[in-house]
PDB file of C-alpha atoms in Angstrom:
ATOM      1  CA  UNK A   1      31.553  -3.517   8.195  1.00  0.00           C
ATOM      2  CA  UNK A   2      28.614  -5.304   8.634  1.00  0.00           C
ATOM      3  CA  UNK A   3      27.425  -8.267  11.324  1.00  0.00           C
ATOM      4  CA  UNK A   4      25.713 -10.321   8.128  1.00  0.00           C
ATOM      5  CA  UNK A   5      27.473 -12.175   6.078  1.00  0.00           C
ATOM      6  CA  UNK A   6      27.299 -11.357   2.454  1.00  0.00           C
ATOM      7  CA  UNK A   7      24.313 -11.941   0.213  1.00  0.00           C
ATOM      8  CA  UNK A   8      22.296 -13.140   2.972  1.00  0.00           C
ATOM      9  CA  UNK A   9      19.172 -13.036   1.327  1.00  0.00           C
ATOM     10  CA  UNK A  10      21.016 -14.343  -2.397  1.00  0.00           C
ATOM     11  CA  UNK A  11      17.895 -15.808  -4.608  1.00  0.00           C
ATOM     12  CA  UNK A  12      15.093 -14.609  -2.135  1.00  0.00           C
ATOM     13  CA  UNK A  13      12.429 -12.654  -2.894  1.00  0.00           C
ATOM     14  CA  UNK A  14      10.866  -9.405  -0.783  1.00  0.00           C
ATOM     15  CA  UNK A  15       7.784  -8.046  -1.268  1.00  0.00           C
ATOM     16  CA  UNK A  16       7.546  -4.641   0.515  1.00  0.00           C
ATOM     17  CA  UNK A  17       4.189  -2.613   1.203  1.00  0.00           C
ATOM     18  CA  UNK A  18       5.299   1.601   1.719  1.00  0.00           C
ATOM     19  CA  UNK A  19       8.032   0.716  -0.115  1.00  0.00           C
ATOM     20  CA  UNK A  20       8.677   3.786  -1.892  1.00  0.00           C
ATOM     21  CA  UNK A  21      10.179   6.003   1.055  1.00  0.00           C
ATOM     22  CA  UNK A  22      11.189   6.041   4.739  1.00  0.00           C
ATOM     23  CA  UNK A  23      11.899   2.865   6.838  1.00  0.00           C
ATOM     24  CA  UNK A  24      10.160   0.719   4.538  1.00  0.00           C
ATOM     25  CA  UNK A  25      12.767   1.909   1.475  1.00  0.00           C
ATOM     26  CA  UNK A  26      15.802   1.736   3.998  1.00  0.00           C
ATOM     27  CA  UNK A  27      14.320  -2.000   4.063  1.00  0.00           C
ATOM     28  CA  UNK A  28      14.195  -2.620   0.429  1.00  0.00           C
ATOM     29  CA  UNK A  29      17.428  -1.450  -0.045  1.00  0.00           C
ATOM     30  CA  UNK A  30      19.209  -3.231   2.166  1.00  0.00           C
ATOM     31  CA  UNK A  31      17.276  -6.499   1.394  1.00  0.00           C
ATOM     32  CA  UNK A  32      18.564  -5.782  -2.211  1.00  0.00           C
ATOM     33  CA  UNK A  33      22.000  -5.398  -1.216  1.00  0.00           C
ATOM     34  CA  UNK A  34      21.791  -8.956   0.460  1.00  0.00           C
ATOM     35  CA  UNK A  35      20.758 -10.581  -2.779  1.00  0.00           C
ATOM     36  CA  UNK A  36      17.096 -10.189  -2.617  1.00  0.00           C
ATOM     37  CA  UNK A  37      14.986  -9.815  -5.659  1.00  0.00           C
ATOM     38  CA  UNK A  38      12.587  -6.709  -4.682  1.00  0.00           C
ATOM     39  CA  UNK A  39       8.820  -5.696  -4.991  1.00  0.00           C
ATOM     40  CA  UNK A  40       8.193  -2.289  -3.565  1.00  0.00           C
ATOM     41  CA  UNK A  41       4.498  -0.817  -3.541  1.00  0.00           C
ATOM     42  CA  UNK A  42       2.549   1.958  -2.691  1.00  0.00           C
ATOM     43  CA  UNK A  43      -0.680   3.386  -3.999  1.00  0.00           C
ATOM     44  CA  UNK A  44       1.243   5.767  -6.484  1.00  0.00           C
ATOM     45  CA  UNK A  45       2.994   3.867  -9.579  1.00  0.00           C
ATOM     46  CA  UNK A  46       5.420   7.108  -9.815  1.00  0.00           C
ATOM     47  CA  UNK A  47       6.861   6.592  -6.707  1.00  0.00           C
ATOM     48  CA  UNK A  48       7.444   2.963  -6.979  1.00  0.00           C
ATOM     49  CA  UNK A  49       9.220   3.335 -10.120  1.00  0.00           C
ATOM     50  CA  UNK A  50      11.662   5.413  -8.720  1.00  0.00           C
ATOM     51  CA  UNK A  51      11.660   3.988  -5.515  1.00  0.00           C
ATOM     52  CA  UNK A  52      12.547   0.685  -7.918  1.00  0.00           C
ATOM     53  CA  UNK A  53      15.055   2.468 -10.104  1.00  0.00           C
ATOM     54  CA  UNK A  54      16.930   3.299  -6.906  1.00  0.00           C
ATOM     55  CA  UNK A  55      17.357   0.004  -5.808  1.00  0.00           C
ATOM     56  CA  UNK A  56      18.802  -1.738  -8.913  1.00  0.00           C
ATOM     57  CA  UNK A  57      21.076   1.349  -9.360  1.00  0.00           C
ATOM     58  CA  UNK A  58      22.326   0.839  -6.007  1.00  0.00           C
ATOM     59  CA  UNK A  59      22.442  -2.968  -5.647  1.00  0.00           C
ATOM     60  CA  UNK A  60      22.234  -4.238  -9.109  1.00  0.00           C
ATOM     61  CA  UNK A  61      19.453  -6.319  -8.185  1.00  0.00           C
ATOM     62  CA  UNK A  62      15.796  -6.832  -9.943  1.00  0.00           C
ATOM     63  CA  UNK A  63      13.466  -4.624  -8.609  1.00  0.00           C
ATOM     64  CA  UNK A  64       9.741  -4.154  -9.558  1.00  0.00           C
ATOM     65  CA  UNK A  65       7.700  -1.722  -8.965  1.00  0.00           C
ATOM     66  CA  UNK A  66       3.617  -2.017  -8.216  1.00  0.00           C
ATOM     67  CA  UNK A  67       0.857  -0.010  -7.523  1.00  0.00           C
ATOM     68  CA  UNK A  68      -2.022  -1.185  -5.038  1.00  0.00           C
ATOM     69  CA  UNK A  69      -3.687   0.214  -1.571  1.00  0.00           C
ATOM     70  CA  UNK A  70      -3.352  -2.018   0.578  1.00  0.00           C
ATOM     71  CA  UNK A  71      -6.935  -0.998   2.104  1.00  0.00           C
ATOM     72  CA  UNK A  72      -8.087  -3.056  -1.165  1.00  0.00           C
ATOM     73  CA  UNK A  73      -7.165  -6.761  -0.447  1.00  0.00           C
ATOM     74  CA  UNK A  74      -8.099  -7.537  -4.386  1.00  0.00           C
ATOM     75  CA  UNK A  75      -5.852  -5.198  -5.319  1.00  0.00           C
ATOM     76  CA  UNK A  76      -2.906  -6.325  -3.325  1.00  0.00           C
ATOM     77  CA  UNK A  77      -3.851 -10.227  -4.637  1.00  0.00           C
ATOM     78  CA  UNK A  78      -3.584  -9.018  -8.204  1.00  0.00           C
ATOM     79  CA  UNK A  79      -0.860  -7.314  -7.941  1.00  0.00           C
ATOM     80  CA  UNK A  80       1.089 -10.320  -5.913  1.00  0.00           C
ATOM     81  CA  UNK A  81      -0.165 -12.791  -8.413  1.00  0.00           C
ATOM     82  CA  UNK A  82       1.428 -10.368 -11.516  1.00  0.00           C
ATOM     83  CA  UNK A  83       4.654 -10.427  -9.052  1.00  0.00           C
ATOM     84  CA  UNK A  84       4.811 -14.034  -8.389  1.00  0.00           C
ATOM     85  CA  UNK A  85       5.088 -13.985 -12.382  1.00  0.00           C
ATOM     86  CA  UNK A  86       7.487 -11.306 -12.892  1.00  0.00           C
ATOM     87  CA  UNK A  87      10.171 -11.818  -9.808  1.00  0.00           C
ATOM     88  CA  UNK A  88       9.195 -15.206  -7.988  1.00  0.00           C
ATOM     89  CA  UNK A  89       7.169 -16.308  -5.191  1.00  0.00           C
ATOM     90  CA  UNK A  90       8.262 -14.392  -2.087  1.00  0.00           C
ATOM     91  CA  UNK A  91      10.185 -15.840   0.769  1.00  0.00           C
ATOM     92  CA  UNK A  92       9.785 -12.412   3.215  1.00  0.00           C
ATOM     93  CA  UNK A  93       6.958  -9.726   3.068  1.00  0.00           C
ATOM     94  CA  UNK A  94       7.015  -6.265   4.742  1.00  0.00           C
ATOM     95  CA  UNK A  95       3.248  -4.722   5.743  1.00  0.00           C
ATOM     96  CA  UNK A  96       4.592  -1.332   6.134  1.00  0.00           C
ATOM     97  CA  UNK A  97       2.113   1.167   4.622  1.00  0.00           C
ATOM     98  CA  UNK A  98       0.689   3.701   7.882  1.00  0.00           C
ATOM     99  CA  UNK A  99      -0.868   7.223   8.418  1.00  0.00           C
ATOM    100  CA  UNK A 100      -0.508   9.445  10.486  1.00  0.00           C
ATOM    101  CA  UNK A 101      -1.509  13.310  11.575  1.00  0.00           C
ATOM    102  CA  UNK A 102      -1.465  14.809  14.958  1.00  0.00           C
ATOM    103  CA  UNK A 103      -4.945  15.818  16.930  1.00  0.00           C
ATOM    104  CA  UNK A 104      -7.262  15.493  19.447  1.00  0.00           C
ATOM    105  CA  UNK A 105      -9.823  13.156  19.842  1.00  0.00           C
ATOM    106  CA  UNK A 106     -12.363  15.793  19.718  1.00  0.00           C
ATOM    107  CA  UNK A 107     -11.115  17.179  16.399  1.00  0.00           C
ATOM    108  CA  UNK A 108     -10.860  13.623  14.331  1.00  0.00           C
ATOM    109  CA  UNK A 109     -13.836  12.931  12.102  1.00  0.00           C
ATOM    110  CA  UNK A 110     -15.254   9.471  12.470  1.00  0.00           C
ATOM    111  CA  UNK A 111     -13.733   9.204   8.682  1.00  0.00           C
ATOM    112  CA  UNK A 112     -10.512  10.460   9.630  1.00  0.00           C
ATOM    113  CA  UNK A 113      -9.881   7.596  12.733  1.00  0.00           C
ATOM    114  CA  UNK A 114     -11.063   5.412  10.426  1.00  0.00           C
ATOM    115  CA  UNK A 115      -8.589   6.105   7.257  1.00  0.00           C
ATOM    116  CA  UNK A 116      -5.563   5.645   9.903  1.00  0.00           C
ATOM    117  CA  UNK A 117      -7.591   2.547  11.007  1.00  0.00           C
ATOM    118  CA  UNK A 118      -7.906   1.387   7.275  1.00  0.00           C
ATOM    119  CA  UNK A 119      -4.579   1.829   6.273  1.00  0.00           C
ATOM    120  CA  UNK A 120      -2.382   0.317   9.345  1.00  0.00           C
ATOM    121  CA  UNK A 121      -4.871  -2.255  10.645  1.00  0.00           C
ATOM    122  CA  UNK A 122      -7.046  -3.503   7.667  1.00  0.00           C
ATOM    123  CA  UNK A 123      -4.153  -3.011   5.413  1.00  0.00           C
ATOM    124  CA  UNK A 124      -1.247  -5.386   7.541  1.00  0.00           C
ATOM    125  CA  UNK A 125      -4.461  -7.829   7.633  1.00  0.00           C
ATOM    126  CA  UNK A 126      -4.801  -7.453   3.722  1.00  0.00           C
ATOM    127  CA  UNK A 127      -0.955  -7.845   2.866  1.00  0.00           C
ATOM    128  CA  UNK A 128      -0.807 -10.850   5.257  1.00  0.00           C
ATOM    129  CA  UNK A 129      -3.182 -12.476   4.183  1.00  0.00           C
ATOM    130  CA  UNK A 130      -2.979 -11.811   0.416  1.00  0.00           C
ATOM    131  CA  UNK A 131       0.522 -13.512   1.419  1.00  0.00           C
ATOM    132  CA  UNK A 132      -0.251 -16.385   2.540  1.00  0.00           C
ATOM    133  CA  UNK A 133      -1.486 -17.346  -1.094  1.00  0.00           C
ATOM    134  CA  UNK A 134       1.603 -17.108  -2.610  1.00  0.00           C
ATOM    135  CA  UNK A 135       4.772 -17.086  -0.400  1.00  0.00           C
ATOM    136  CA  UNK A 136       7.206 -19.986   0.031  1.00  0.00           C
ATOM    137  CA  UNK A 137       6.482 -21.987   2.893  1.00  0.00           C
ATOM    138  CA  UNK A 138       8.136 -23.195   5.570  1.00  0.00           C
ATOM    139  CA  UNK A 139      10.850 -20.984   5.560  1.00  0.00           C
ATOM    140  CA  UNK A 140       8.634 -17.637   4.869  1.00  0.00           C
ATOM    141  CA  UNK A 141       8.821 -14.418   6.958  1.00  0.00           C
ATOM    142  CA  UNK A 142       6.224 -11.982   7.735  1.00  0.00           C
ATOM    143  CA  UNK A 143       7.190  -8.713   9.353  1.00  0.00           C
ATOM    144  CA  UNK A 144       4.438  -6.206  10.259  1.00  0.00           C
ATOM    145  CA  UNK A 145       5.956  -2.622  11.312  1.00  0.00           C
ATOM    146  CA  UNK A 146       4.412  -1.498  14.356  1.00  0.00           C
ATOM    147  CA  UNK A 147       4.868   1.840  16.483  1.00  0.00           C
ATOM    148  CA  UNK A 148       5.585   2.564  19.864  1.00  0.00           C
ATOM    149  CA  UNK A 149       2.092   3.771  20.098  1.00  0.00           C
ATOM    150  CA  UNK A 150       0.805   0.385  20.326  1.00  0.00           C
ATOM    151  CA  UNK A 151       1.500  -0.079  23.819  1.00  0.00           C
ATOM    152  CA  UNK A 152       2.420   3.677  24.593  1.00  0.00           C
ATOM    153  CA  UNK A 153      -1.151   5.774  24.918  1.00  0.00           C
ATOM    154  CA  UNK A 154      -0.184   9.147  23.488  1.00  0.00           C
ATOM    155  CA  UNK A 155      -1.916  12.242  23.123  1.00  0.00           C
ATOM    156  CA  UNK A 156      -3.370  13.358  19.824  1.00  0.00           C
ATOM    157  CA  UNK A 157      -2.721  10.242  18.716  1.00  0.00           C
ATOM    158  CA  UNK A 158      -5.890   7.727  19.636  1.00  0.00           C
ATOM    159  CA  UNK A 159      -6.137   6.728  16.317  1.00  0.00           C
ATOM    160  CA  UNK A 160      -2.566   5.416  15.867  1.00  0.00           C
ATOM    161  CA  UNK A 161      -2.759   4.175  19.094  1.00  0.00           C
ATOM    162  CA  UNK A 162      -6.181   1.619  18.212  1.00  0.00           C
ATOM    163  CA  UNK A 163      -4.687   0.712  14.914  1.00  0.00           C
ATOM    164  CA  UNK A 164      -0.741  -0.418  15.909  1.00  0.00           C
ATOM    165  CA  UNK A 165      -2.700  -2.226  18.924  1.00  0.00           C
ATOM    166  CA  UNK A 166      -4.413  -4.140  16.643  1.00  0.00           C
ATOM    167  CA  UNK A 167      -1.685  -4.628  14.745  1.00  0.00           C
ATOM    168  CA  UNK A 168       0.356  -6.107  16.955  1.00  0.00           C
ATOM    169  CA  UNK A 169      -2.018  -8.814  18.015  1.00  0.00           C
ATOM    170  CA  UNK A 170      -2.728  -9.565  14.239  1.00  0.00           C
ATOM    171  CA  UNK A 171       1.167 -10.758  14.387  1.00  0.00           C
ATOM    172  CA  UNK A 172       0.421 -12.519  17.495  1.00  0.00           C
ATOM    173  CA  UNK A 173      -2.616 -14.298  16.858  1.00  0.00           C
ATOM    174  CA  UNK A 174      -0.932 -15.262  12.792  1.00  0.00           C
ATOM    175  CA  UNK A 175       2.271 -16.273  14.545  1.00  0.00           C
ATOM    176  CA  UNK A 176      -0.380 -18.855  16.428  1.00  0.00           C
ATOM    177  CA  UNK A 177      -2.229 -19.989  12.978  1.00  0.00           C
ATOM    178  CA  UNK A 178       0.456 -19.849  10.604  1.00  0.00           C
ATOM    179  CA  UNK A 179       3.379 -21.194  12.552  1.00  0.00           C
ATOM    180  CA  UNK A 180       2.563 -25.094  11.782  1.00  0.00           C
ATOM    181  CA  UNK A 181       2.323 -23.493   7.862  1.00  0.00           C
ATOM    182  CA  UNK A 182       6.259 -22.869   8.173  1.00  0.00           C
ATOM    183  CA  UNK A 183       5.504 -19.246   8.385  1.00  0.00           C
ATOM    184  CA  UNK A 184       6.792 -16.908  11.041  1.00  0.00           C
ATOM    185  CA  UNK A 185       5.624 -13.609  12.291  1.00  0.00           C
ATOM    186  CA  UNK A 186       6.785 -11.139  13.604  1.00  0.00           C
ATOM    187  CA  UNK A 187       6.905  -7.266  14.137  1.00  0.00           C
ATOM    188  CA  UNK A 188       9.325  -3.986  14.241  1.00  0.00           C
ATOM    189  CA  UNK A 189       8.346  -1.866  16.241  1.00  0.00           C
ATOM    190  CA  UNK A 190      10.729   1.635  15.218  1.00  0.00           C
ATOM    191  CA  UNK A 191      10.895   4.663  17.497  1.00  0.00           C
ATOM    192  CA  UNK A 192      11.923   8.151  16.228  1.00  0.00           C
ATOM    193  CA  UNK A 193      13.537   7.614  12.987  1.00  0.00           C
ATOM    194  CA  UNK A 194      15.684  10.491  11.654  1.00  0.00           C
ATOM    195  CA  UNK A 195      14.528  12.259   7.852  1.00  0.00           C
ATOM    196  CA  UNK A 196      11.075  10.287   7.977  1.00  0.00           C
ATOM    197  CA  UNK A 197       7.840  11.892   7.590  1.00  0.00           C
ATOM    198  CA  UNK A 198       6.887  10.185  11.045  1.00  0.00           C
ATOM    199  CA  UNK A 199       9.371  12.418  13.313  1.00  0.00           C
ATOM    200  CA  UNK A 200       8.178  15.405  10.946  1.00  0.00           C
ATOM    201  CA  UNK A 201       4.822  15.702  11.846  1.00  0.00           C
ATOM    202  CA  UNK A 202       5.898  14.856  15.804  1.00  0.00           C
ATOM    203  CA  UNK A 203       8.216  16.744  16.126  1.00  0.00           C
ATOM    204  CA  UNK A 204       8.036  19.902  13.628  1.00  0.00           C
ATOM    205  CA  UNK A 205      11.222  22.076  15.008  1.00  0.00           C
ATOM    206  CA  UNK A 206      14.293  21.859  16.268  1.00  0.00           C
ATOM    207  CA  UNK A 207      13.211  22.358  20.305  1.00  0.00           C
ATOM    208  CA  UNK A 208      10.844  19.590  19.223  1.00  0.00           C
ATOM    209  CA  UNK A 209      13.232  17.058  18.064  1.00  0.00           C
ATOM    210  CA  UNK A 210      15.451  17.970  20.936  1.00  0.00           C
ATOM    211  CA  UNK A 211      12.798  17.908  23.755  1.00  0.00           C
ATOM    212  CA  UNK A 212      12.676  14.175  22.355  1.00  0.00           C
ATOM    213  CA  UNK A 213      16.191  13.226  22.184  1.00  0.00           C
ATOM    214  CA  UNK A 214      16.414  14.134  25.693  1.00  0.00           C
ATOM    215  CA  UNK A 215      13.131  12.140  26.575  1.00  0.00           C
ATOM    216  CA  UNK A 216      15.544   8.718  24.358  1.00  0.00           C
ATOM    217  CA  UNK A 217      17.572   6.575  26.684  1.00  0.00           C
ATOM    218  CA  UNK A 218      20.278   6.587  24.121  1.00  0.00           C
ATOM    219  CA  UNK A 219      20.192   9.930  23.228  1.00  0.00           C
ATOM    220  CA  UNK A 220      20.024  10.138  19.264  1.00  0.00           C
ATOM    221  CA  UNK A 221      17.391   9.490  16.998  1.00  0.00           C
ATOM    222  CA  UNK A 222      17.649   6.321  14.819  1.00  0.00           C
ATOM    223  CA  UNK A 223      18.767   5.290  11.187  1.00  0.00           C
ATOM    224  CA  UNK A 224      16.664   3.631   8.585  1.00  0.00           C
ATOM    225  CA  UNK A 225      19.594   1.572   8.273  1.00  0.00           C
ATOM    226  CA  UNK A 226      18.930   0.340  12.215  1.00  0.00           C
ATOM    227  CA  UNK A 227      15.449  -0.586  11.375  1.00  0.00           C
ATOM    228  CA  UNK A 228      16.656  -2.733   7.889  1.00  0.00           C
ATOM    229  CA  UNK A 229      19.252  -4.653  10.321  1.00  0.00           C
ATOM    230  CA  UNK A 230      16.473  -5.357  12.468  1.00  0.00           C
ATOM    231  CA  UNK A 231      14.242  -6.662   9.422  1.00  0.00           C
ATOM    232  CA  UNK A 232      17.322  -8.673   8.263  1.00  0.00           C
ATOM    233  CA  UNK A 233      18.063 -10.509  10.940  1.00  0.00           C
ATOM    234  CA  UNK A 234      14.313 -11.131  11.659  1.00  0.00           C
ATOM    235  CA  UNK A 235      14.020 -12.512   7.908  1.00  0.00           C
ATOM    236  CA  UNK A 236      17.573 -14.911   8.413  1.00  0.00           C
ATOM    237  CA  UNK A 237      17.699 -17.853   9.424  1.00  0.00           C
ATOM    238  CA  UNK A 238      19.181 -16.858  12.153  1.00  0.00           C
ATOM    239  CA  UNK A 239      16.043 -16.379  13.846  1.00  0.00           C
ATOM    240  CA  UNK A 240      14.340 -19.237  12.625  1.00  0.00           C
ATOM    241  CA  UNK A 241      13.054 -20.271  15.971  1.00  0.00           C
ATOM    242  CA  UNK A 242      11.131 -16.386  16.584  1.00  0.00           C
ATOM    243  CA  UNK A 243       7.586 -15.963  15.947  1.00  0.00           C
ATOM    244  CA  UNK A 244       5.023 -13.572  17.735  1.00  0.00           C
ATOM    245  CA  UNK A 245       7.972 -11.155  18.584  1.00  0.00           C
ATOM    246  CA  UNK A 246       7.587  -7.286  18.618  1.00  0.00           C
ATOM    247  CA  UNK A 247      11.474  -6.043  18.224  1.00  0.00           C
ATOM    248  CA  UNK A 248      11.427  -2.767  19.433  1.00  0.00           C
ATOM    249  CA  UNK A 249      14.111  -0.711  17.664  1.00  0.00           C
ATOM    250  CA  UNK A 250      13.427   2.442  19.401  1.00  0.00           C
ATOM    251  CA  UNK A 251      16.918   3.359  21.488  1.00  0.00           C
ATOM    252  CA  UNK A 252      14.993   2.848  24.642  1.00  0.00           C
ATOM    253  CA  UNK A 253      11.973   5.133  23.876  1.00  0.00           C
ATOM    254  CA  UNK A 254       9.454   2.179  25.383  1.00  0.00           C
ATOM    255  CA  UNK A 255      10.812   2.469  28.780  1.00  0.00           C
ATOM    256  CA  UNK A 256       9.225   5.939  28.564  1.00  0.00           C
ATOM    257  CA  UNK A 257      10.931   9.292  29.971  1.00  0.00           C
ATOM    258  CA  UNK A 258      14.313   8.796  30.502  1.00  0.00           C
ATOM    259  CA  UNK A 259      15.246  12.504  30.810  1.00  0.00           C
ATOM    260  CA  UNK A 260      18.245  13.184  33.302  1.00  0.00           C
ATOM    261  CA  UNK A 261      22.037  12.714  33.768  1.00  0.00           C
ATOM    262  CA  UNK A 262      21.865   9.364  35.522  1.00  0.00           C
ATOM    263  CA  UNK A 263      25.505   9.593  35.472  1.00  0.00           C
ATOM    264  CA  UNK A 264      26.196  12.293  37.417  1.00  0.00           C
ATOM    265  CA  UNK A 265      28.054  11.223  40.953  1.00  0.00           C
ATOM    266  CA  UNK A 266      25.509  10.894  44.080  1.00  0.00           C
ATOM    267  CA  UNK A 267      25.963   7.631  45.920  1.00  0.00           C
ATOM    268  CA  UNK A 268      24.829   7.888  49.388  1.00  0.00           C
TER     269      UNK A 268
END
């Protein structure tokens, strides 16, 4: 049973960068099973073709498939532009794409900050504002997906950390321009995500991934499907009047270390 009424999104359009796997596909798919007409990207075609046969097996709902890195913003134009053509003008897009690997500061290259740098920061900027060119406005939806380690500082990870920062005041500072456009923005921010390559490389083994459950307020590790609601209700109407938000979708991992049986009897 679901909170959303059906078809939600019936005769809108989604254009989704990272498309092709992980959150951003748990998005797609769940955008397509509300009605919405689908463009999912990544910088291999292979993977958005399947990504897109997925969908319209699963939904029965148009779904294209693109190739473009979204660290090249003429890229990303021309393939919009080819989109607008082929599916419609969209009415939500998803800057998704990210990198990621685990190590110290002293053992990143200068090139290696600045490919995670490239690909979260630059590329939100260049699927934003490639965008704003072509989606329907008022009404439109922007939705960056951020990480916990934009506020969090985490070791091993001061290049994710600079890049989701940024990120997060690129949705800030467009919610500010854009909003008298009729365009809202906003971000997700997801904690750890269960099967995605994110809580792989985090947390490689089993005393890993439990270490961190214990470390979540709610005690589990999330769904795709949790972030997707959040992205759905952030693309409704529903929250028309939200702009400059970072939902964090993240069981309570923000509030930092909640390890401990809070529960257990002590009153004194």
């Amino acid at each position: 049973m679901s909170a959303f009424k059906e078809q939600l999104l019936a005769g809108k359009v989604a254009f989704i960068a990272g498309g092709t796997s992980g959150i951003n596909l748990g998005i797609a798919q769940r955008f397509a099973e509300n009605g919405a007409r689908i463009l999912v990207f990544g910088r291999k075609k292979h993977q958005a073709e399947a990504a897109a046969r997925a969908i319209q097996e699963q939904s029965g709902q148009r779904a294209m498939a693109g190739a473009a890195d979204v660290r090249d913003p003429h890229a990303v134009s021309a393939l919009f532009a080819e989109a607008c053509t082929e599916i419609g003008s969209p009415d939500v897009v998803i800057a998704g794409a990210a990198g990621n690997f685990m190590a110290p500061a002293v053992d990143i290259s200068a090139n290696g900050f600045k490919t995670v740098v490239d690909i979260d920061l630059l590329g939100t900027y260049n699927v934003f504002r490639s965008a704003y060119d072509v989606i329907n406005k008022p009404g439109a939806s922007l939705i960056a997906i951020t990480a916990p380690q934009a506020v969090r500082p985490m070791p091993e990870q001061v290049h994710v950390c600079a890049a989701k920062a940024g990120v997060n005041m690129i949705v800030k500072v467009l919610a500010m321009e854009w909003g008298s456009a009729g365009i809202r923005v906003n971000a997700i921010c997801p904690g750890p995500i269960a099967g995605t390559e994110g809580v792989e490389r985090m947390a490689p083994t089993a005393a890993d991934k439990a270490r961190w459950l214990q470390r979540t307020a709610l005690r589990r590790f999330g769904t795709t499907t949790d972030v997707a609601n959040a992205a759905l209700f952030i693309s409704s109407d529903a929250a028309s009047f939200v702009t400059g938000a970072i939902f964090d979708c993240d069981g309570g991992m923000s509030l930092g270390d909640a390890t401990g049986n809070y529960l257990v009897s002590g009153r004194r």
